[in-house]
Coordinates of C-alpha atoms and ligand atoms in Angstrom, one line a residue:
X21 CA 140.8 -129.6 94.6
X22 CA 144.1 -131.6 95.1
X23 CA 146.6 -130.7 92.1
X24 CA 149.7 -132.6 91.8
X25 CA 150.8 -131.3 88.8
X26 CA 154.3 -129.1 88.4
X27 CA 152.8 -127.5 85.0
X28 CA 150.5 -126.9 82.6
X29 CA 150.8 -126.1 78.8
X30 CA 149.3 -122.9 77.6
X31 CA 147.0 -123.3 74.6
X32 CA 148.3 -121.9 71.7
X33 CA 146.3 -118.9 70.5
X34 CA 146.6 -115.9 67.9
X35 CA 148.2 -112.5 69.3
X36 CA 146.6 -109.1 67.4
X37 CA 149.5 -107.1 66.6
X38 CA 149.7 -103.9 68.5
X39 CA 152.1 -102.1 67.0
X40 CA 155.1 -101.9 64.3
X41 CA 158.5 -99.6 65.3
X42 CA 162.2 -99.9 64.3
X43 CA 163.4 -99.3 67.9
X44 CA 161.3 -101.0 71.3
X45 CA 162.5 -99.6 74.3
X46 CA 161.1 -102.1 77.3
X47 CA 161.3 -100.4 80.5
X48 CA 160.7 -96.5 81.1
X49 CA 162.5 -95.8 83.8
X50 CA 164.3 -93.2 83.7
X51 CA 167.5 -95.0 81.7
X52 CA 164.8 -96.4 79.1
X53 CA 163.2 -92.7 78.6
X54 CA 166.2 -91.1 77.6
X55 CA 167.3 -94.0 75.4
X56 CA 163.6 -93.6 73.7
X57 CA 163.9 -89.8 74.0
X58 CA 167.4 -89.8 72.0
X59 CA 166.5 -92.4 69.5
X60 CA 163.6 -90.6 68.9
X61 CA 165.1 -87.6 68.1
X62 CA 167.7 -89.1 66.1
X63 CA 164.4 -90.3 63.5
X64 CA 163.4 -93.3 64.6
X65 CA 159.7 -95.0 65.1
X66 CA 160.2 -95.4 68.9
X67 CA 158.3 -96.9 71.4
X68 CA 158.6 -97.2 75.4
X69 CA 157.0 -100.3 77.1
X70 CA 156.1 -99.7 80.7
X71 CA 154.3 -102.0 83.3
X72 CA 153.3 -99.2 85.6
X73 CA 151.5 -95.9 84.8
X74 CA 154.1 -93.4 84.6
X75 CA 157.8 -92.8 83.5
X76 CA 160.8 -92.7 86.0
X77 CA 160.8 -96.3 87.5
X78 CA 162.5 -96.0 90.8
X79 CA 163.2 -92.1 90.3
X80 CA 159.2 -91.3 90.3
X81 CA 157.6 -94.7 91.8
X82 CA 160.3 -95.1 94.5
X83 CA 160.6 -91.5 95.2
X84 CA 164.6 -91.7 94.8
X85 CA 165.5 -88.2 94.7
X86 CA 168.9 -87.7 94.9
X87 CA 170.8 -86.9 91.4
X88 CA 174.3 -86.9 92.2
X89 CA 177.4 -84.5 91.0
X90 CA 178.1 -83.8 87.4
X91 CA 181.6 -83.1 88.3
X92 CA 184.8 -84.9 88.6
X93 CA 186.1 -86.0 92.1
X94 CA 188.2 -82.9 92.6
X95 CA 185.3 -80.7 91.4
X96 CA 187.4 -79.2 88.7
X97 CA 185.7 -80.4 85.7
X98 CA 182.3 -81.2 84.5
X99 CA 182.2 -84.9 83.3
X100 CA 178.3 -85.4 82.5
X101 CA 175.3 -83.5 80.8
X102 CA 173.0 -84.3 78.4
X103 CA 169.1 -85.1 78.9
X104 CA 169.9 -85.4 82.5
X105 CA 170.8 -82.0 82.6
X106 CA 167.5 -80.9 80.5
X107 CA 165.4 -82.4 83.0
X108 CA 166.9 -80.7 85.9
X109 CA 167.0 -77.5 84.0
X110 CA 163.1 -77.8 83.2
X111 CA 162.5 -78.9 86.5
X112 CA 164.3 -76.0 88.0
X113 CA 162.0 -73.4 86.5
X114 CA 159.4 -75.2 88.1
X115 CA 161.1 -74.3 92.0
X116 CA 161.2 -78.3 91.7
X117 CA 164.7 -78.6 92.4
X118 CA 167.1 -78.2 95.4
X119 CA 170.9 -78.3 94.9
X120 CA 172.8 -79.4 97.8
X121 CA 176.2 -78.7 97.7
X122 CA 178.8 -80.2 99.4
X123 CA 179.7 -80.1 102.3
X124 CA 183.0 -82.1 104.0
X125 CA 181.4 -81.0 107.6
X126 CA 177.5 -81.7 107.5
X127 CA 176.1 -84.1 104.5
X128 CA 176.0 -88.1 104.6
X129 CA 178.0 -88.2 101.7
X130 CA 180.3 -85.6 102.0
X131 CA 182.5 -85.4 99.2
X132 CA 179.4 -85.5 97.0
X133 CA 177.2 -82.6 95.9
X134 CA 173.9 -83.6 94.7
X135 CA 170.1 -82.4 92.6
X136 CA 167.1 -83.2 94.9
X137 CA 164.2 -83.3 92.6
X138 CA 160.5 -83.4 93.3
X139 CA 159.3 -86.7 91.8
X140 CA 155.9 -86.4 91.2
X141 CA 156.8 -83.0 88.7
X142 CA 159.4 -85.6 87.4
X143 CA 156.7 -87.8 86.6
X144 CA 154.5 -85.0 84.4
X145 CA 158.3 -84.1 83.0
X146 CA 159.2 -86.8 81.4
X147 CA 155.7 -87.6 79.8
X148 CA 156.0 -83.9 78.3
X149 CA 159.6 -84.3 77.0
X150 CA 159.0 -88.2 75.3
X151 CA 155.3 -86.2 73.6
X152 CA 157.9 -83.4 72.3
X153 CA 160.4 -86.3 71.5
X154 CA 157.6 -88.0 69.1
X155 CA 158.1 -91.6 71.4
X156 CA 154.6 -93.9 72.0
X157 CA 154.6 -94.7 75.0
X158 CA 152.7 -98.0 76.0
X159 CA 151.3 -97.6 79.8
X160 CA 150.1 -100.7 81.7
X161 CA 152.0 -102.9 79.3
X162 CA 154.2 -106.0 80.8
X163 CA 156.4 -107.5 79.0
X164 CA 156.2 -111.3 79.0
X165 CA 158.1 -113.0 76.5
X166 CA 159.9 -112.8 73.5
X167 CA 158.8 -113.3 70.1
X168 CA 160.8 -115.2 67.8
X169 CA 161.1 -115.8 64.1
X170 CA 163.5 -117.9 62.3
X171 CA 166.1 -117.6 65.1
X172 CA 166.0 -114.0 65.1
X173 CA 163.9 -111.7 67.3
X174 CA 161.3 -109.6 66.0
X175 CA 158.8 -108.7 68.5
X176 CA 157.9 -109.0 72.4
X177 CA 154.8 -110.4 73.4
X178 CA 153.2 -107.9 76.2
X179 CA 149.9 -108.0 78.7
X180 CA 148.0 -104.9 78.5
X181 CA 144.6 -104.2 80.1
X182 CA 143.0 -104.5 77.0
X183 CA 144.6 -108.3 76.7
X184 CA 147.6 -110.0 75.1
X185 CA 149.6 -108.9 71.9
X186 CA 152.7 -108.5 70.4
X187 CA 154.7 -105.0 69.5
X188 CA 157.1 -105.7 66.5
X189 CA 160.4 -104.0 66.2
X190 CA 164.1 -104.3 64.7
X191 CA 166.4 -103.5 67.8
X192 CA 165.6 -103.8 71.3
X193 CA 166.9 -102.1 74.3
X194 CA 166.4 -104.0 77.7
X195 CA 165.8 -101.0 80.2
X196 CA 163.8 -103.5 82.9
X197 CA 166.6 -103.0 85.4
X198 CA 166.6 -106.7 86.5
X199 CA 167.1 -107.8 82.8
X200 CA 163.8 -109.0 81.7
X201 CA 164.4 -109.1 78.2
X202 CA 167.8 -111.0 78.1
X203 CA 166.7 -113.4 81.1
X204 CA 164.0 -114.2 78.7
X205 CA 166.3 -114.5 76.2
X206 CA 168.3 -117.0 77.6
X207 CA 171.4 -114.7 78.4
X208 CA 174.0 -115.2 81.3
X209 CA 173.4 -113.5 84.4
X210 CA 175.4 -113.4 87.8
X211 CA 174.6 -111.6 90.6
X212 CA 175.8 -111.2 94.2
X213 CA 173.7 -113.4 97.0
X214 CA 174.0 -111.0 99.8
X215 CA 172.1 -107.8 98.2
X216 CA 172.4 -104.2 99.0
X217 CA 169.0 -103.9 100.9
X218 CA 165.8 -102.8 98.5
X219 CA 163.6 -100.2 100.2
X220 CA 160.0 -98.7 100.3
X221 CA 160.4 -94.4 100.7
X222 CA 157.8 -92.9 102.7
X223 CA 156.7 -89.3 102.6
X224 CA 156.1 -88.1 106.2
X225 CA 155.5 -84.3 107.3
X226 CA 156.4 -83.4 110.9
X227 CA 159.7 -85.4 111.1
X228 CA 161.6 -82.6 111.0
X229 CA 160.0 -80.8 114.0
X230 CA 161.3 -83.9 116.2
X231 CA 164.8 -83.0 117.4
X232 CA 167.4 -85.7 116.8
X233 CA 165.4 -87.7 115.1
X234 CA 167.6 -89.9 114.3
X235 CA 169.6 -90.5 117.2
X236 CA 166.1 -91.6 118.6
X237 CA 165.4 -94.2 115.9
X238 CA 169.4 -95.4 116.4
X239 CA 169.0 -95.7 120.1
X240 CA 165.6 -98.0 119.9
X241 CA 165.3 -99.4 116.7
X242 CA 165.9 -102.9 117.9
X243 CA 163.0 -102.7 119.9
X244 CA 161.4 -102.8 116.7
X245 CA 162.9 -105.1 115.0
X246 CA 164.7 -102.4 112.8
X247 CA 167.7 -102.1 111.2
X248 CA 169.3 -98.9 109.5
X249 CA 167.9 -95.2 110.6
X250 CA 168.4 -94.7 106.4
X251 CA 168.4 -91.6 105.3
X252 CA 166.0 -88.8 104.1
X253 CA 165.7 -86.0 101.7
X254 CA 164.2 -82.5 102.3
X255 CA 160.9 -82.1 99.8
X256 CA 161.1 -78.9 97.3
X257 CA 159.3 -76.5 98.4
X258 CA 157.8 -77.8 100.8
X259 CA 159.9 -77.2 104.5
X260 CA 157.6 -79.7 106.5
X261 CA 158.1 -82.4 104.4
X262 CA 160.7 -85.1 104.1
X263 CA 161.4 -88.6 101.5
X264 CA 162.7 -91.0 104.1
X265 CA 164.1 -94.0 102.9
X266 CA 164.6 -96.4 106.0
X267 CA 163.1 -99.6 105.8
X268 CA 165.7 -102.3 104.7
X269 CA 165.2 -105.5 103.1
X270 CA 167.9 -107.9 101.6
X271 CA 166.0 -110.3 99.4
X272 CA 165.6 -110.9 95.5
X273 CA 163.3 -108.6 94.3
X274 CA 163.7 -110.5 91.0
X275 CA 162.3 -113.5 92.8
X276 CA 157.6 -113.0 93.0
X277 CA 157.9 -114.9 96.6
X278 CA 160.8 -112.8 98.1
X279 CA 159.9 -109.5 96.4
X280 CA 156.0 -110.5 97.9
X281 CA 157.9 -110.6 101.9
X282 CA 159.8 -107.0 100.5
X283 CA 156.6 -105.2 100.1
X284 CA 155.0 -106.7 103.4
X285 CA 158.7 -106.0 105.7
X286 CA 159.3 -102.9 104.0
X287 CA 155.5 -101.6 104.8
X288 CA 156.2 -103.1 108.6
X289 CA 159.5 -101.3 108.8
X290 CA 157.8 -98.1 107.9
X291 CA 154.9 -98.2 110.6
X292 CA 157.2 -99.5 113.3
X293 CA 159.4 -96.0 112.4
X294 CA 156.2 -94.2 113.2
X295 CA 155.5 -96.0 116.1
X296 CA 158.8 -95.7 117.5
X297 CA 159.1 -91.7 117.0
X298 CA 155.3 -90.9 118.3
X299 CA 156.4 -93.3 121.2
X300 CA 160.0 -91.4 121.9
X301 CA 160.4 -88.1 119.7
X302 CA 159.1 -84.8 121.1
X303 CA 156.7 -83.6 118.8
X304 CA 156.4 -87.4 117.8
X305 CA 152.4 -87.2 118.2
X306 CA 152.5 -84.4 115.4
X307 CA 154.4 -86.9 112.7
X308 CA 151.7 -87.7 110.0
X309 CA 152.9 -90.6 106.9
X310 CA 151.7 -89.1 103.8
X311 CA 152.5 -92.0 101.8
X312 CA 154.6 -95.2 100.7
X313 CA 156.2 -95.2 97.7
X314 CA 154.3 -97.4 94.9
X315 CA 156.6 -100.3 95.8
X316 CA 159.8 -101.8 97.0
X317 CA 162.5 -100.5 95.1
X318 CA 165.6 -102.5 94.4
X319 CA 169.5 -101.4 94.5
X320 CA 170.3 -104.6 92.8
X321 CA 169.1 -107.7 91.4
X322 CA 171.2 -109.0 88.6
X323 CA 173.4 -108.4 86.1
X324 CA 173.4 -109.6 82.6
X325 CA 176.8 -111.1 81.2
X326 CA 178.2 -108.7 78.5
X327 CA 181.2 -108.1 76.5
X328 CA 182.5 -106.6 79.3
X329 CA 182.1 -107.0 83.0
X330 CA 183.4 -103.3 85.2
X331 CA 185.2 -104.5 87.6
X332 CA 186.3 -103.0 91.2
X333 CA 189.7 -102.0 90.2
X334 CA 188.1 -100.2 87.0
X335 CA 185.9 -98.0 89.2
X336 CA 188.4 -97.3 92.1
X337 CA 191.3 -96.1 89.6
X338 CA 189.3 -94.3 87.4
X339 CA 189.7 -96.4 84.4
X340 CA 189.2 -95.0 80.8
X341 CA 187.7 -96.7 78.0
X342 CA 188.4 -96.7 73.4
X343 CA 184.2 -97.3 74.0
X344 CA 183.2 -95.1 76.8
X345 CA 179.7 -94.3 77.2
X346 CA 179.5 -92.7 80.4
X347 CA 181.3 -90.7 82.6
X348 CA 181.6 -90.8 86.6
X349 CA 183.0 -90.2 90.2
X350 CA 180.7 -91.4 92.8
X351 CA 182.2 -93.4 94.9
X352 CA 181.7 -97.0 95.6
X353 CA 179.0 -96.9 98.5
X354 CA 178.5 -100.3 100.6
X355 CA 175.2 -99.8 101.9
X356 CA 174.6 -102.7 105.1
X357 CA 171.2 -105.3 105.3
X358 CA 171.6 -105.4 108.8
X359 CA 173.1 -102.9 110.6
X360 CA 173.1 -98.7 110.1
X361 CA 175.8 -96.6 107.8
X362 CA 177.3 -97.3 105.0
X363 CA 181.2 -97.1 103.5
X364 CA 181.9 -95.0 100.9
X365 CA 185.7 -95.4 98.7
X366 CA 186.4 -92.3 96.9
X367 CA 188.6 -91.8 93.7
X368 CA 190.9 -89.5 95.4
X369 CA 191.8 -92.2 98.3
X370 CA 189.0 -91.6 100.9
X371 CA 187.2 -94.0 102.8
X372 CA 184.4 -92.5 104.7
X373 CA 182.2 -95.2 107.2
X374 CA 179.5 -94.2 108.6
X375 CA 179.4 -95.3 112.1
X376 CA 176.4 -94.6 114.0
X377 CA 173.9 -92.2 112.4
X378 CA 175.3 -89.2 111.0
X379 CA 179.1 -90.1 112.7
X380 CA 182.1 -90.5 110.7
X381 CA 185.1 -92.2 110.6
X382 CA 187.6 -91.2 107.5
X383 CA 190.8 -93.4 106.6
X384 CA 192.6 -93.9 103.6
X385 CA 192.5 -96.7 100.7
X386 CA 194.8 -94.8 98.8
X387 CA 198.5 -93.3 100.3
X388 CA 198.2 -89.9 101.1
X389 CA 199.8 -87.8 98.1
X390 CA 198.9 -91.0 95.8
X391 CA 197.9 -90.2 92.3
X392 CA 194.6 -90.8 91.4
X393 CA 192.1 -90.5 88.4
X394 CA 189.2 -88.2 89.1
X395 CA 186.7 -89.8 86.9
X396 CA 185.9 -93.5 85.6
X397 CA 184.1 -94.4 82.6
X398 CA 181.4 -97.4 81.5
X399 CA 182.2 -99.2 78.0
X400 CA 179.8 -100.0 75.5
X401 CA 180.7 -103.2 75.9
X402 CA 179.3 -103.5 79.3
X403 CA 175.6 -103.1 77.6
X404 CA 176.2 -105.6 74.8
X405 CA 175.1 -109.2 75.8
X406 CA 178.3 -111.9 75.6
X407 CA 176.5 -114.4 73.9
X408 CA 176.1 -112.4 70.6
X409 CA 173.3 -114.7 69.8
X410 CA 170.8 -110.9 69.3
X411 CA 172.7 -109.1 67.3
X412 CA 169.7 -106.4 67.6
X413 CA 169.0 -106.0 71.6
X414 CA 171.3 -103.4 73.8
X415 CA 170.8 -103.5 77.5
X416 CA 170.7 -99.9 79.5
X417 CA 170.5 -99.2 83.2
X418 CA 170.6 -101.0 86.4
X419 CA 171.0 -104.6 84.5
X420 CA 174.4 -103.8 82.8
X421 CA 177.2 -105.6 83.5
X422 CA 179.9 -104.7 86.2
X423 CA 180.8 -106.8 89.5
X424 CA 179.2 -106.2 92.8
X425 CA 181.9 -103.3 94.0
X426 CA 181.6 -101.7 90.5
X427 CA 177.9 -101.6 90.5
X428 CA 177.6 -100.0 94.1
X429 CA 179.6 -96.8 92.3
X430 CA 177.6 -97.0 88.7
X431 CA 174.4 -97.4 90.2
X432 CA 173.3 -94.0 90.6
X433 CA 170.8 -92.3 88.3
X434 CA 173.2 -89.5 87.0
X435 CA 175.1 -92.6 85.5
X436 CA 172.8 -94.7 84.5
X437 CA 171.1 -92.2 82.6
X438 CA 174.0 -92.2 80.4
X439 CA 173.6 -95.5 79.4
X440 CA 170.3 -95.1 78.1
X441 CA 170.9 -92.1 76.0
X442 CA 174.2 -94.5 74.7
X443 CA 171.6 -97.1 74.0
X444 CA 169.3 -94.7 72.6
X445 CA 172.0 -93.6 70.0
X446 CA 173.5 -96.8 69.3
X447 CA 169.7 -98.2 68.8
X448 CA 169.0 -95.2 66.0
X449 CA 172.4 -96.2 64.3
X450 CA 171.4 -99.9 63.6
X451 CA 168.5 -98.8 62.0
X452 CA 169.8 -95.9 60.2
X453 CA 172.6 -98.1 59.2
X454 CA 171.7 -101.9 59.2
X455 CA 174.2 -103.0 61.5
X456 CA 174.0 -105.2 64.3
X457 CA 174.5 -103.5 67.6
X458 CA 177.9 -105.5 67.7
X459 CA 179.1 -103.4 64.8
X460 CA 178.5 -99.9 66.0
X461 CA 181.0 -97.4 64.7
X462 CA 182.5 -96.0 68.3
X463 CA 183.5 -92.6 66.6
X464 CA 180.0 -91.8 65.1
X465 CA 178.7 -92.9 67.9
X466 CA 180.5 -90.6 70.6
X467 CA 180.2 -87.8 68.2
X468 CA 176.4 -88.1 67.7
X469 CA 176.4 -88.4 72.2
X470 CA 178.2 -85.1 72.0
X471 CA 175.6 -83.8 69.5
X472 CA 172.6 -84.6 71.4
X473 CA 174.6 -82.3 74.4
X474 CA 176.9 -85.5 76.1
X475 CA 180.2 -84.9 77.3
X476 CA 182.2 -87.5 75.7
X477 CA 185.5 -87.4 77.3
Ligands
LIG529 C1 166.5 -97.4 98.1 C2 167.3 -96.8 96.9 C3 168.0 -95.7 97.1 C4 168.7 -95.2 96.0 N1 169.4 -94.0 96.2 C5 169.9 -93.4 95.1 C6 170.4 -92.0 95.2 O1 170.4 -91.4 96.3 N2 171.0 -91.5 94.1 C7 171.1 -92.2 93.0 O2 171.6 -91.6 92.0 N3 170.6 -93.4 92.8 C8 170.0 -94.0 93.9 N4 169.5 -95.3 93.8 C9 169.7 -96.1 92.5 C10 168.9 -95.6 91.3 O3 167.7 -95.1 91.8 C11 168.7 -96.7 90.3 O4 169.8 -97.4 90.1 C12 168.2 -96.2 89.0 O5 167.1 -95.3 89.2 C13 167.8 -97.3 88.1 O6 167.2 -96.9 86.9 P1 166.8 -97.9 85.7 O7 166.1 -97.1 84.7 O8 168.0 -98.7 85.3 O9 165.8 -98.9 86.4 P2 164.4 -98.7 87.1 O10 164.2 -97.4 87.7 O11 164.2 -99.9 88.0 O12 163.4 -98.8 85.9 C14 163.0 -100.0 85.3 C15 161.6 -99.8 84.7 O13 161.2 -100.9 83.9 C16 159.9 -101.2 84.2 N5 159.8 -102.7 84.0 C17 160.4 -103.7 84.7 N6 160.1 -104.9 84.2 C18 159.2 -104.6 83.2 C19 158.5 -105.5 82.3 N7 158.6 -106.8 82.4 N8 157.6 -104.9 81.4 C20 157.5 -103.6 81.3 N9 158.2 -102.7 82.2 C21 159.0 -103.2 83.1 C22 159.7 -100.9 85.7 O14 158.4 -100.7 86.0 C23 160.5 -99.6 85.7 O15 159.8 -98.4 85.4 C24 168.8 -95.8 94.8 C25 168.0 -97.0 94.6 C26 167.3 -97.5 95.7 C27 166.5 -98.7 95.5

């Protein structure tokens, strides 16, 4: 069959109605579960569309780990909480935690103290915590496209294995991570060309019987066509086991043909790591993969355009914010497509770049004896789309809006997750008080954060 046609049109056809809710959350990573979990709570019919079969996104399906400090650069103060904090707390009763502290000697990062969490306990977690919340979750269910009435948005059309249909809802809350919602929607985007690689985590046992394991995979890796020896994670509880995440790709995971070569290079990457370590590591033979993480996981797609972008200056001074959300110090961390280490710019002036491996250079950005702020902060406004076209859809997470140096600090999980609980709150407002997300009142906002256990600072 020879087709030289660019389209088709899709038949028109009725959609059942699968469900009616005053806030749609689309997305349940773990941003868009604690945005459902605190609207929830706050009394509002709450759903949480997911594509996949479990909560946590890349914290549970990418086997990302690492939950980074709650503290301020200079350790002094504590600058975040909240559901983040619940989770670790649950998970910690379960031996499901490890806390790493810091360490200016031994760590990667080494101004940084961080949570390692067990992800598949996260996974069982977080359905518990959004059944106690009251939230329906909707498993399976890909979003498509937006529904539309009069100008005004009112549902989102989703693909379920059961077939096609629409959920109804007052206010939105894009928690896709690339911006699915808003794309659709027709709002601005940018994004930066050359990406901080996307990776697949593996779970291998053995790798940390082979000594300098590392320094092996540095010394051959272009042998095999690799590029970064990444990093890995110990497992809780379990001494033999390691999350390695050290295949590197950077394409556009928001893009089906380049997030299709991701999977396939990332998978490669991952065998040739075996390959190489049984071929050169004592104890190599011994090294067993246990298993790839259920996909490719991006560090960054794109961002959608809102009220306000975070800029690079914003992040390394510490700015404050009237409309703060979220609270921070991780620094801004330049992880390389093509060749191993990353750079990491602290608040308090350091520049750490990892050379080769686990070797360190330190410098300064910052004069030595320079003031400095030991915290930044994430408006509001960065999760409110420019266009003001919606005045009832939020955006939480990975998708918000803050330029590329900005985003390689905000990024992490710790952070993130206070956007979604800020979305989550700001969500329950509109309905409890019929405003447009635009209108949200910052002081009852902050003071119902603090109330659900945020610091609001
Ligand atoms: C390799 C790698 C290493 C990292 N290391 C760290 C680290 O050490 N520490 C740290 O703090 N952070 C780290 N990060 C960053 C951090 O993991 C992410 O920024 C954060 O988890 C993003 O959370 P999110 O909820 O915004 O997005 P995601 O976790 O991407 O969640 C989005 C969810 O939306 C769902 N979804 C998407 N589209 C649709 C749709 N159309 N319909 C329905 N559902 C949809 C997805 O299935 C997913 O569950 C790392 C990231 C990567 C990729």
């Amino acid at each position: 069959m020879v087709m030289n046609k660019q389209y088709i049109i899709e038949p028109e056809r009725k959609l059942p109605i699968l469900g009616e809710y005053e806030v749609c959350v689309v997305g349940g990573g773990c941003t868009g579960t604690l945005a459902a979990i605190r609207a929830s709570r706050l009394g509002v019919k709450t759903a949480l569309i997911e594509e996949g079969g479990c909560l946590g996104g890349t914290c549970t399906k990418g086997y990302i780990s690492s939950w980074h400090q709650e503290r301020d650069v200079d350790f002094n103060q504590q600058i975040l909480a909240g559901i983040t904090f619940e989770i670790i707390d649950r998970l910690t009763k379960r031996n499901a935690v490890i806390f790493r502290k810091r360490d200016p000697t031994q760590s990667r990062m080494r101004q940084i103290s961080s949570y390692i969490i067990n992800t598949a306990e996260l996974q069982i977690e977080l359905d518990e915590m959004v059944a106690e919340a009251g939230v329906i979750p909707h498993f399976h269910t890909l979003y498509c496209a937006p529904y539309i009435e009069n100008g005004a948005l009112r549902g989102i059309i989703v693909e379920t294995v059961s077939g096609r249909g629409v959920i109804l809802g007052n206010i939105f809350i894009d928690a896709t991570g690339d911006g699915d919602l808003c794309v659709s929607l027709g709002e601005k985007t940018h994004e930066v060309q050359r990406k901080q690689p996307a990776t697949t985590c593996a779970m291998v046992y053995g790798y940390y019987n082979i000594p300098y394991a590392e320094n092996i995979i540095c010394n051959h890796m272009s042998e095999y066509n690799l590029y970064s020896s990444g990093w890995n994670t110990p497992m809780p509880n379990n001494p033999s086991g390691t999350i390695w995440g050290k295949s590197n790709v950077s394409l556009n995971l928001a893009n089906a043909q380049e997030l299709t070569q991701a999977e396939i290079e990332c998978r490669r990457q991952n065998r040739a790591l075996m390959d190489l370590l049984r071929k050169y590591g004592d104890n190599g033979d011994r090294i067993s993969l246990s298993s790839l993480s259920m996909g490719v996981a991006a560090r960054e797609t794109r961002q959608i355009t809102c009220m306000y972008t975070l800029s690079k200056e914003d992040v390394m001074y510490g700015a404050h914010f009237y409309d703060a959300v979220a609270n921070g110090s991780y620094p801004v961390d330049i992880h390389y497509p093509d060749k191993p280490g990353a750079t990491y710019y602290y608040l308090n002036g350091i520049c750490e770049r990892e050379i080769y491996n686990r070797s360190f250079e330190q410098t300064r950005w910052l004069p030595e004896g320079a003031q400095y702020n030991t915290y930044w902060q994430i408006p509001l406004r960065s999760m409110i789309p420019a266009s003001g076209r919606y005045g009832n859809v939020i955006v939480c997470g990975r998708a918000i809006d803050a330029d590329p140096h900005a985003f390689a600090a905000i990024r992490t999980i710790v952070t993130l997750n206070q956007t979604g609980e800020a979305a989550g709150v700001v969500a329950a407002m509109a309905v409890h008080n019929g405003n447009s997300i635009i209108d949200t009142d910052i002081a009852q906002m902050r003071e119902l954060l603090k109330k659900g256990g945020a610091i609001v600072l």
